């Protein structure tokens, strides 16, 4: 619990209603979207502006109290679990769109702004903000920036990092910094903007962001290709890219995922298929039609059983929404769904899927796979029960091998969820000892007393793996 | 209450919650947060504890021994509207409605915080009046006496109404005139189908529905017979038990369910038709309510499988009805407020809209967030007036924006709340709240030839 004098100081800054240390507030900020992780914070606070964040940080820094910035708590790496207690700083009251600059095609927003609300707002102005994490109807822009969220459009449009061009942030000691701005080019010193994006709340508290907007695509077309053979689907992915076609969305769903997604969204999908590809292309009408024709030919050449094109925008949206729900819909099969985030070069998709299936069989665990096939970003998802300790151990062992396999194929341990608590022991496999040292030095420069989201990214003990195969 | 007796109460409540809360359902919640945007109390406050994910976390924390079920916990459980908008939004299919009922049921057994008059009102309502249709009618008669004898005028003039809280005064103002007789007393039990019979259906007349909106029940029968259904109205039927179940009086709800099941089973009908989303949703879940009752569970299943809302039955199986404008050349604009339980539990949102669109001379305008709870939620208006009022204010902004002349609903609670909203927001004269059945009935010309 907070010391009474600290609580008084925080109340003096934020007001009594916005400093909570009752059990109800603590319990409801002890988790995020990651299964099986929970830890009580000492208090929950709700700042309203940058000045308050700055003053709060001065107090917390002086007292060496951990602080965890939180949007809607939808992340999947344990990023907002207050593992060492401290204060959870909820950004929901800082949720304004400060400006949409129609001349520069930029927007300035506060971190607590809901992502979906923002994308809808800019769409109404005839503009487009492409990052679309599956949780976008709940998640916040600040949370997306902290975790560098990806989504279904990453293949063609990139992820959050490609759209954040400026930040205002409060450092651990309370200082306010500004990085970047409404500039498309800026090489004045180190790129602190890019460094803060994806830093998982360990370097600073983001209080404002300048985002790049683009003109919306004029036309789009969504299609489904269904396969009796999963490898055919995986080969299709590689072939599409090889043929120099970059779809806006290129998703893969395996059989179990198809079944649960269909049960949730009532889409009438063919349940006997081993895999489905969900493909969307956007752009000028002629090029979209040409690409869809080429993709259709590739699908046929890889023995797709059935190909269907969405008749309307609503139908297309329904397909995409169903895909976004895949993670939790899998909980219909078993109570605990552990979603992982292994990523490989996209030419290795088929190899990775084969490996995942082999490892799952070896450890006798049920793993479904879906994901952003076009990015090489797969989400092998274990269906288990948190109460079955033996099975959980086998799941952990399987995932360890899956991460090894991903790295061996030239991939990484996380493509979009971040390291957080879950991947921390594996980080050294990916970046090596020197990489860890550099990152720790950066962390120390920003946060010398380690109060910003401590216990994340860097593990106390790394998993030892002698050879790092760089493929 | 002194410290020790409070401890004893907490321990015993903790035990009860641990026993009653379904551990599987609590584990099934993935904490993905997909429910958050669907939840009205989260939308109003932005506070995690006011969301389904938050409330489930609190229940789980109590079950896991992380926190005690203190007063704040109880209040939070009561703060939920029970609209169940989170259920269709949940990809993992967590039965939130069941969890909140289990929590409330355990709390209700232990609650010592009710003031004397609340206890008396609860006892009278749940154990004396609602379990017996005749007593509901007596209560209706009392209310009618109040309305017609001059007492109402007197109470309003002398300022006696000021003794009551503001929200209750406002509700009293909009209460419709009570019908002298219920649907059976007015039109009898058996009503043959017009033309060839499609199926035999039983009307669930509801308790308050049959006192405050008996005409709507009569109109329901007319629509059904016109569309080709033979209608019976089993006379002995009782309150569905929804108010009991939602207020933590599960045993009371179960006993009403058993009685209704045997009465409708005896009627031997193909469908049991409801015209109130709140009642229909509980009727549909009688199988869950009695799933642990070996003796009743098969009959409860028989019953639950036959429950259907009037709009759904008309659209899915009835002969096509013809509706037209009431007055020549006058186009009216209408909008629709979904009943939460009709939409989220009975999963019917399309059928009422299709019926409304079948009426010629009518322009249907969808209001923003029509699917969001209006804040009525059974007794919520009375128990949580502040939140209820806040939700209603937002609702009325969306209603006003449609510029409609008719605001249609499918549930008596929502209908009263909409009447209240219209009154409170000065929209009287511009707009009228009407049950969809009454609106359709007024415009019904017959069957399609």
Short mmCIF file of C-alpha atoms in Angstrom, two decimals, chain B residues 108 114 118-132 135 239 241-253 255-256 378-379 383:
data_model
loop_
_atom_site.label_atom_id
_atom_site.label_comp_id
_atom_site.label_asym_id
_atom_site.label_seq_id
_atom_site.Cartn_x
_atom_site.Cartn_y
_atom_site.Cartn_z
CA UNK B 108 -29.10 -11.19 -1.25
CA UNK B 114 -31.33 -3.08 3.37
CA UNK B 118 -36.70 -1.71 1.41
CA UNK B 119 -36.98 -5.07 3.15
CA UNK B 120 -40.73 -4.66 3.48
CA UNK B 121 -41.14 -3.62 -0.15
CA UNK B 122 -38.97 -6.53 -1.34
CA UNK B 123 -40.85 -9.04 0.78
CA UNK B 124 -44.23 -7.77 -0.38
CA UNK B 125 -43.20 -7.64 -4.02
CA UNK B 126 -41.25 -10.87 -4.36
CA UNK B 127 -43.07 -13.15 -1.97
CA UNK B 128 -46.59 -11.82 -1.82
CA UNK B 129 -47.59 -9.98 -4.99
CA UNK B 130 -45.66 -11.20 -8.01
CA UNK B 131 -45.95 -14.95 -7.43
CA UNK B 132 -49.71 -14.65 -7.86
CA UNK B 135 -52.60 -10.32 -6.44
CA UNK B 239 -45.10 -13.78 -13.43
CA UNK B 241 -39.73 -14.54 -12.35
CA UNK B 242 -37.32 -12.18 -14.12
CA UNK B 243 -37.49 -9.56 -11.42
CA UNK B 244 -36.79 -12.23 -8.83
CA UNK B 245 -33.85 -13.68 -10.72
CA UNK B 246 -32.27 -10.28 -11.41
CA UNK B 247 -32.62 -9.20 -7.79
CA UNK B 248 -31.00 -12.28 -6.30
CA UNK B 249 -34.20 -14.16 -5.43
CA UNK B 250 -33.35 -17.23 -7.49
CA UNK B 251 -35.48 -19.65 -5.49
CA UNK B 252 -38.51 -17.45 -6.02
CA UNK B 253 -37.81 -17.42 -9.75
CA UNK B 255 -40.76 -21.79 -8.11
CA UNK B 256 -42.52 -19.47 -10.59
CA UNK B 378 -36.20 -3.74 -14.24
CA UNK B 379 -35.95 -2.08 -10.88
CA UNK B 383 -32.37 1.33 -7.12
#
